[in-house]
CSV table of C-alpha atoms in Angstrom, one decimal:
chain,number,residue,atom,x,y,z
A,1,UNK,CA,8.8,40.9,17.2
A,2,UNK,CA,9.5,37.2,17.1
A,3,UNK,CA,7.6,36.2,20.2
A,4,UNK,CA,4.7,37.9,19.5
A,5,UNK,CA,4.4,36.2,16.3
A,6,UNK,CA,4.5,32.8,17.4
A,7,UNK,CA,1.5,33.6,19.9
A,8,UNK,CA,-0.2,34.8,17.0
A,9,UNK,CA,0.2,31.4,15.1
A,10,UNK,CA,-0.4,29.9,18.6
A,11,UNK,CA,-3.6,31.3,18.9
A,12,UNK,CA,-4.8,31.1,15.1
A,13,UNK,CA,-4.0,27.2,15.0
A,14,UNK,CA,-5.1,26.2,18.3
A,15,UNK,CA,-8.3,25.1,17.4
A,16,UNK,CA,-7.6,22.8,14.0
A,17,UNK,CA,-5.5,20.6,16.0
A,18,UNK,CA,-2.3,21.8,13.7
A,19,UNK,CA,-0.4,24.2,15.4
A,20,UNK,CA,2.0,26.0,13.5
A,21,UNK,CA,5.6,26.9,15.6
A,22,UNK,CA,7.2,30.3,14.1
A,23,UNK,CA,10.6,29.7,12.9
A,24,UNK,CA,14.0,31.7,11.3
A,25,UNK,CA,12.6,33.5,8.1
A,26,UNK,CA,15.1,32.7,5.0
A,27,UNK,CA,15.4,34.0,1.4
A,28,UNK,CA,15.7,31.6,-1.8
A,29,UNK,CA,18.9,32.1,-3.6
A,30,UNK,CA,19.1,29.9,-6.4
A,31,UNK,CA,17.0,30.6,-9.5
A,32,UNK,CA,14.7,27.7,-8.9
A,33,UNK,CA,15.0,25.8,-5.5
A,34,UNK,CA,13.3,22.2,-5.2
A,35,UNK,CA,10.9,21.4,-2.4
A,36,UNK,CA,11.3,18.1,-1.1
A,37,UNK,CA,9.3,15.7,1.2
A,38,UNK,CA,12.1,14.2,2.8
A,39,UNK,CA,15.7,15.3,4.0
A,40,UNK,CA,17.3,13.3,0.9
A,41,UNK,CA,18.7,14.1,-2.5
A,42,UNK,CA,16.4,11.0,-3.9
A,43,UNK,CA,13.2,12.4,-2.3
A,44,UNK,CA,10.1,13.3,-4.4
A,45,UNK,CA,10.2,17.1,-5.2
A,46,UNK,CA,6.9,18.8,-4.4
A,47,UNK,CA,7.4,22.3,-5.3
A,48,UNK,CA,9.9,24.9,-6.7
A,49,UNK,CA,11.0,27.9,-5.1
A,50,UNK,CA,12.0,31.1,-7.3
A,51,UNK,CA,14.6,33.7,-6.3
A,52,UNK,CA,14.1,35.8,-3.3
A,53,UNK,CA,11.1,33.6,-2.4
A,54,UNK,CA,10.7,33.6,2.0
A,55,UNK,CA,10.7,30.7,3.8
A,56,UNK,CA,10.1,29.7,7.1
A,57,UNK,CA,12.8,27.7,8.8
A,58,UNK,CA,12.2,25.2,11.5
A,59,UNK,CA,15.7,23.8,11.8
A,60,UNK,CA,18.5,21.8,10.1
A,61,UNK,CA,18.8,18.0,9.1
A,62,UNK,CA,22.2,17.2,8.0
A,63,UNK,CA,22.2,19.6,4.7
A,64,UNK,CA,18.5,20.4,4.6
A,65,UNK,CA,16.4,23.3,5.8
A,66,UNK,CA,13.4,21.6,8.0
A,67,UNK,CA,11.1,24.5,6.8
A,68,UNK,CA,7.0,25.1,7.0
A,69,UNK,CA,5.6,23.9,3.6
A,70,UNK,CA,5.1,26.9,1.9
A,71,UNK,CA,1.6,28.2,0.0
A,72,UNK,CA,2.3,26.2,-3.6
A,73,UNK,CA,2.8,22.9,-1.9
A,74,UNK,CA,0.6,20.4,-3.6
A,75,UNK,CA,-1.8,18.7,-0.8
A,76,UNK,CA,-4.2,16.4,-1.5
A,77,UNK,CA,-6.6,14.0,0.4
A,78,UNK,CA,-9.8,12.0,-0.3
A,79,UNK,CA,-12.8,13.9,-0.8
A,80,UNK,CA,-14.7,11.0,0.8
A,81,UNK,CA,-13.2,11.6,4.3
A,82,UNK,CA,-14.2,15.5,4.1
A,83,UNK,CA,-17.4,17.7,5.9
A,84,UNK,CA,-18.2,21.0,6.0
A,85,UNK,CA,-14.5,21.6,5.7
A,86,UNK,CA,-13.5,19.1,8.7
A,87,UNK,CA,-11.8,15.4,8.5
A,88,UNK,CA,-13.7,12.8,9.6
A,89,UNK,CA,-11.4,10.4,9.9
A,90,UNK,CA,-7.8,9.9,9.5
A,91,UNK,CA,-6.6,10.3,5.6
A,92,UNK,CA,-3.2,10.5,4.3
A,93,UNK,CA,-1.8,13.4,2.6
A,94,UNK,CA,-0.4,12.8,-0.6
A,95,UNK,CA,1.6,14.9,-3.5
A,96,UNK,CA,-0.6,13.9,-5.8
A,97,UNK,CA,-4.4,12.7,-7.2
A,98,UNK,CA,-3.2,8.9,-7.1
A,99,UNK,CA,-3.5,6.7,-4.2
A,100,UNK,CA,0.0,5.2,-4.8
A,101,UNK,CA,1.6,9.0,-4.9
A,102,UNK,CA,4.0,9.7,-1.9
A,103,UNK,CA,2.4,10.3,1.4
A,104,UNK,CA,3.4,13.4,3.7
A,105,UNK,CA,1.3,11.6,6.6
A,106,UNK,CA,-1.8,11.3,8.2
A,107,UNK,CA,-4.4,14.1,8.9
A,108,UNK,CA,-6.3,13.3,12.0
A,109,UNK,CA,-9.6,13.6,12.6
A,110,UNK,CA,-11.3,16.4,13.3
A,111,UNK,CA,-8.7,18.5,11.8
A,112,UNK,CA,-10.4,21.9,10.0
A,113,UNK,CA,-8.7,22.0,6.1
A,114,UNK,CA,-9.4,24.7,3.7
A,115,UNK,CA,-10.5,23.2,0.3
A,116,UNK,CA,-8.7,24.9,-2.7
A,117,UNK,CA,-10.1,22.6,-5.2
A,118,UNK,CA,-12.5,19.5,-5.6
A,119,UNK,CA,-12.0,16.6,-8.6
A,120,UNK,CA,-14.8,14.7,-10.3
A,121,UNK,CA,-12.4,11.9,-9.4
A,122,UNK,CA,-13.0,12.2,-5.8
A,123,UNK,CA,-9.7,13.8,-4.5
A,124,UNK,CA,-9.7,17.3,-2.7
A,125,UNK,CA,-6.8,19.9,-3.1
A,126,UNK,CA,-6.1,21.4,0.3
A,127,UNK,CA,-4.3,24.4,1.7
A,128,UNK,CA,-1.0,23.1,3.3
A,129,UNK,CA,-1.9,22.2,7.2
A,130,UNK,CA,0.4,24.6,9.6
A,131,UNK,CA,2.2,21.6,10.7
A,132,UNK,CA,3.1,20.7,7.2
A,133,UNK,CA,7.0,20.2,7.0
A,134,UNK,CA,9.1,19.9,4.0
A,135,UNK,CA,12.8,20.4,3.3
A,136,UNK,CA,15.3,22.4,1.2
A,137,UNK,CA,18.6,21.8,0.7
A,138,UNK,CA,20.8,24.4,2.9
A,139,UNK,CA,23.5,26.1,0.5
A,140,UNK,CA,20.5,27.9,-1.7
A,141,UNK,CA,18.7,29.0,1.6
A,142,UNK,CA,20.2,32.5,3.3
A,143,UNK,CA,18.9,32.2,6.8
A,144,UNK,CA,18.1,35.1,8.6
A,145,UNK,CA,20.1,34.2,12.0
A,146,UNK,CA,21.6,31.2,12.8
A,147,UNK,CA,19.4,27.7,12.6
A,148,UNK,CA,19.3,25.1,15.7
A,149,UNK,CA,19.0,21.6,14.9
A,150,UNK,CA,16.0,19.6,13.9
A,151,UNK,CA,14.1,17.6,16.7
A,152,UNK,CA,13.6,15.0,13.8
A,153,UNK,CA,17.5,15.0,13.5
A,154,UNK,CA,18.5,14.2,16.9
A,155,UNK,CA,18.9,10.2,17.7
A,156,UNK,CA,16.1,9.1,20.1
A,157,UNK,CA,17.8,8.7,23.5
A,158,UNK,CA,18.7,5.3,24.1
A,159,UNK,CA,16.9,3.5,27.4
A,160,UNK,CA,18.8,3.0,30.1
A,161,UNK,CA,18.5,-0.3,31.4
A,162,UNK,CA,17.3,-0.9,34.6
A,163,UNK,CA,19.4,-1.0,38.1
A,164,UNK,CA,19.7,-4.4,39.2
A,165,UNK,CA,18.5,-4.9,42.8
A,166,UNK,CA,20.4,-5.8,45.7
A,167,UNK,CA,19.7,-9.1,46.9
A,168,UNK,CA,20.2,-9.5,50.6
A,169,UNK,CA,22.0,-12.6,51.6
A,170,UNK,CA,22.1,-14.2,54.8
A,171,UNK,CA,25.7,-14.9,55.5
A,172,UNK,CA,25.3,-15.4,59.4
A,173,UNK,CA,27.1,-19.0,61.0
A,174,UNK,CA,24.6,-21.8,62.0
A,175,UNK,CA,24.0,-21.6,65.6
A,176,UNK,CA,24.4,-25.2,66.2
A,177,UNK,CA,26.5,-27.6,64.1
A,178,UNK,CA,24.8,-30.8,63.2
A,179,UNK,CA,25.4,-33.4,65.2
A,180,UNK,CA,27.8,-36.6,64.1
A,181,UNK,CA,26.6,-40.3,63.1
A,182,UNK,CA,26.3,-42.6,66.1
A,183,UNK,CA,29.6,-44.7,66.3
A,184,UNK,CA,29.1,-48.3,65.5
A,185,UNK,CA,30.9,-50.9,67.6
A,186,UNK,CA,32.4,-54.1,66.2
A,187,UNK,CA,30.6,-57.2,68.1
A,188,UNK,CA,33.5,-58.7,70.1
A,189,UNK,CA,34.5,-62.3,68.9
A,190,UNK,CA,32.8,-65.2,68.6
A,191,UNK,CA,29.9,-63.5,69.4
A,192,UNK,CA,26.9,-63.7,67.2
A,193,UNK,CA,25.9,-60.8,65.4
A,194,UNK,CA,22.0,-60.6,65.8
A,195,UNK,CA,20.6,-60.2,62.5
A,196,UNK,CA,20.1,-56.5,61.4
A,197,UNK,CA,16.3,-55.2,61.5
A,198,UNK,CA,15.3,-55.4,58.2
A,199,UNK,CA,15.0,-51.4,57.2
A,200,UNK,CA,11.4,-51.3,55.2
A,201,UNK,CA,12.0,-48.7,52.8
A,202,UNK,CA,8.6,-47.1,52.1
A,203,UNK,CA,8.1,-45.8,48.6
A,204,UNK,CA,7.3,-42.4,48.3
A,205,UNK,CA,3.3,-42.4,47.6
A,206,UNK,CA,2.6,-41.0,44.0
A,207,UNK,CA,1.8,-37.8,43.7
A,208,UNK,CA,-2.2,-37.7,42.7
A,209,UNK,CA,-2.8,-36.0,39.7
A,210,UNK,CA,-6.2,-34.5,38.3
A,211,UNK,CA,-6.6,-36.3,35.3
A,212,UNK,CA,-5.6,-33.7,32.3
A,213,UNK,CA,-7.9,-33.6,29.4
A,214,UNK,CA,-6.3,-33.1,26.2
A,215,UNK,CA,-6.2,-29.5,25.4
A,216,UNK,CA,-8.6,-28.2,23.4
A,217,UNK,CA,-7.9,-26.2,20.1
A,218,UNK,CA,-8.6,-22.1,21.1
A,219,UNK,CA,-11.2,-20.7,19.0
A,220,UNK,CA,-10.2,-18.1,17.0
A,221,UNK,CA,-12.0,-15.0,17.9
A,222,UNK,CA,-13.8,-13.9,15.0
A,223,UNK,CA,-11.9,-10.7,13.7
A,224,UNK,CA,-13.9,-7.6,12.8
A,225,UNK,CA,-14.3,-7.4,9.3
A,226,UNK,CA,-12.1,-4.9,7.7
A,227,UNK,CA,-14.0,-4.4,4.7
A,228,UNK,CA,-17.1,-2.9,7.1
A,229,UNK,CA,-14.5,-0.9,9.1
A,230,UNK,CA,-13.5,0.9,5.8
A,231,UNK,CA,-17.1,1.7,4.7
A,232,UNK,CA,-18.1,3.0,8.6
A,233,UNK,CA,-15.2,5.7,7.4
A,234,UNK,CA,-17.0,6.3,4.5
A,235,UNK,CA,-20.4,7.2,6.5
A,236,UNK,CA,-22.2,3.9,5.8
A,237,UNK,CA,-24.9,3.3,8.5
A,238,UNK,CA,-24.3,-1.0,8.3
A,239,UNK,CA,-27.8,-1.5,10.1
A,240,UNK,CA,-29.1,-0.2,6.6
A,241,UNK,CA,-28.9,-2.2,4.0
A,242,UNK,CA,-31.1,-4.0,0.3
A,243,UNK,CA,-30.2,-7.3,-1.0
A,244,UNK,CA,-29.3,-6.8,-4.3
A,245,UNK,CA,-28.2,-8.6,-7.6
A,246,UNK,CA,-26.9,-6.3,-10.2
A,247,UNK,CA,-25.5,-7.6,-13.9
A,248,UNK,CA,-22.9,-5.7,-16.3
A,249,UNK,CA,-19.4,-5.1,-17.2
A,250,UNK,CA,-16.7,-4.9,-14.4
A,251,UNK,CA,-13.9,-2.1,-14.6
A,252,UNK,CA,-11.4,-1.3,-12.2
A,253,UNK,CA,-12.1,2.0,-11.3
A,254,UNK,CA,-8.6,4.1,-12.0
A,255,UNK,CA,-7.2,6.9,-9.5
A,256,UNK,CA,-9.9,5.6,-6.9
A,257,UNK,CA,-9.4,7.5,-3.5
A,258,UNK,CA,-11.1,4.9,-1.8
A,259,UNK,CA,-9.3,1.9,-0.5
A,260,UNK,CA,-12.4,-0.3,0.0
A,261,UNK,CA,-13.9,0.6,-3.1
A,262,UNK,CA,-11.7,-0.1,-5.9
A,263,UNK,CA,-14.1,-1.8,-8.8
A,264,UNK,CA,-17.8,-0.9,-10.4
A,265,UNK,CA,-20.3,-2.8,-12.2
A,266,UNK,CA,-21.7,-0.9,-15.8
A,267,UNK,CA,-24.6,-1.2,-17.6
A,268,UNK,CA,-25.6,-0.1,-20.8
A,269,UNK,CA,-28.3,2.8,-21.0
A,270,UNK,CA,-31.4,3.7,-23.4
A,271,UNK,CA,-28.6,5.5,-25.7
A,272,UNK,CA,-26.1,2.1,-25.8
A,273,UNK,CA,-23.9,4.3,-23.2
A,274,UNK,CA,-22.1,2.3,-20.4
A,275,UNK,CA,-23.0,4.5,-17.1
A,276,UNK,CA,-22.5,2.9,-13.2
A,277,UNK,CA,-24.8,0.6,-12.3
A,278,UNK,CA,-22.7,0.3,-8.9
A,279,UNK,CA,-20.0,0.2,-6.9
A,280,UNK,CA,-19.0,-3.0,-5.9
A,281,UNK,CA,-16.2,-4.3,-3.2
A,282,UNK,CA,-15.6,-7.7,-1.2
A,283,UNK,CA,-13.7,-8.9,1.5
A,284,UNK,CA,-11.9,-11.6,-1.0
A,285,UNK,CA,-10.6,-9.3,-3.4
A,286,UNK,CA,-9.0,-11.8,-5.8
A,287,UNK,CA,-12.5,-12.0,-6.7
A,288,UNK,CA,-13.5,-9.1,-7.8
A,289,UNK,CA,-10.1,-8.7,-10.0
A,290,UNK,CA,-10.6,-12.0,-11.6
A,291,UNK,CA,-13.5,-10.5,-13.2
A,292,UNK,CA,-12.3,-7.4,-14.8
A,293,UNK,CA,-13.4,-6.5,-18.2
A,294,UNK,CA,-15.8,-9.5,-17.8
A,295,UNK,CA,-19.7,-9.2,-17.9
A,296,UNK,CA,-21.0,-10.5,-14.7
A,297,UNK,CA,-23.9,-10.7,-11.9
A,298,UNK,CA,-23.2,-9.8,-8.6
A,299,UNK,CA,-25.4,-10.4,-5.5
A,300,UNK,CA,-24.9,-9.0,-2.2
A,301,UNK,CA,-26.1,-6.3,0.3
A,302,UNK,CA,-26.1,-2.5,-1.0
A,303,UNK,CA,-25.2,0.4,1.4
A,304,UNK,CA,-25.7,4.1,0.8
A,305,UNK,CA,-22.6,6.1,1.0
A,306,UNK,CA,-23.4,10.1,2.1
A,307,UNK,CA,-22.4,12.4,-0.6
A,308,UNK,CA,-22.6,9.4,-3.0
A,309,UNK,CA,-25.4,8.7,-5.5
A,310,UNK,CA,-24.4,5.5,-6.5
A,311,UNK,CA,-24.7,2.6,-4.1
A,312,UNK,CA,-22.1,0.5,-2.6
A,313,UNK,CA,-22.4,-3.6,-3.3
A,314,UNK,CA,-20.6,-5.6,-0.6
A,315,UNK,CA,-20.3,-8.8,-2.7
A,316,UNK,CA,-21.3,-11.9,-1.4
A,317,UNK,CA,-21.6,-14.0,-5.1
A,318,UNK,CA,-20.4,-13.7,-8.4
A,319,UNK,CA,-21.1,-15.2,-11.1
A,320,UNK,CA,-19.6,-14.7,-15.0
A,321,UNK,CA,-21.9,-14.2,-17.8
A,322,UNK,CA,-22.2,-14.0,-21.6
């Protein structure tokens, strides 16, 4: 029965890139059991399971069971990176609708997800992926059968040092001993010694060196604009933009799901109410932050983001106004 269940789960999730692994059935024995992000008592509580809830135990990690994330586990992602139920680029799964909230990990590009809810702030609540793992205290879960240690708990195998290579050393004796220097005989008494021929000492020729030029400062390769890369992930076509100047009141967007776009320029409509004129971004984040809650005039390139009604302006110049 267990092997059949594994086969069914494998077939069900094979097309998503997230394949579930069936484990051992467990039953919650506590009145209300905390489910944590990590196998630590100080870790974030992501869900609470009532007495009698069935869980899928995947392994043990110390005093915790590693389990498949229950259906009630809250998982949020930025809706900007979803299109037709599929992830456009790797996106972090978070425990709450806040870009500073604890993250479960990355959801790979191309993954199919089931969207349960979309919010006006750009967040999407999704069904927990089949591969998502969370943790509960072992003392409050009764396992149907013994549970093996989780792969996450096993220490990485230390890399074995490479065996030292044998070095061949030639220990054969010399075939012929070097000749002794010729004997120098003393001249007989009274005989004048012929002056010794001057020994010409030749200086070794200096090595001819090619003139060495002073090393030139290495030219720094132009790094790709990270902001452009982030805009591409939003589906922006960087080849299509228009020059724009917009004036209004600079605000910081609370709980934004998009790292690249944290600010917006607001303007007054006919009713005297502030409405979004444009979202703004810049490689110089400090420039925009310094202008928050100030009247500004920004100039830059405006880009269209699929599914967004408001354009994004990559600011090239900013001026404070009265």
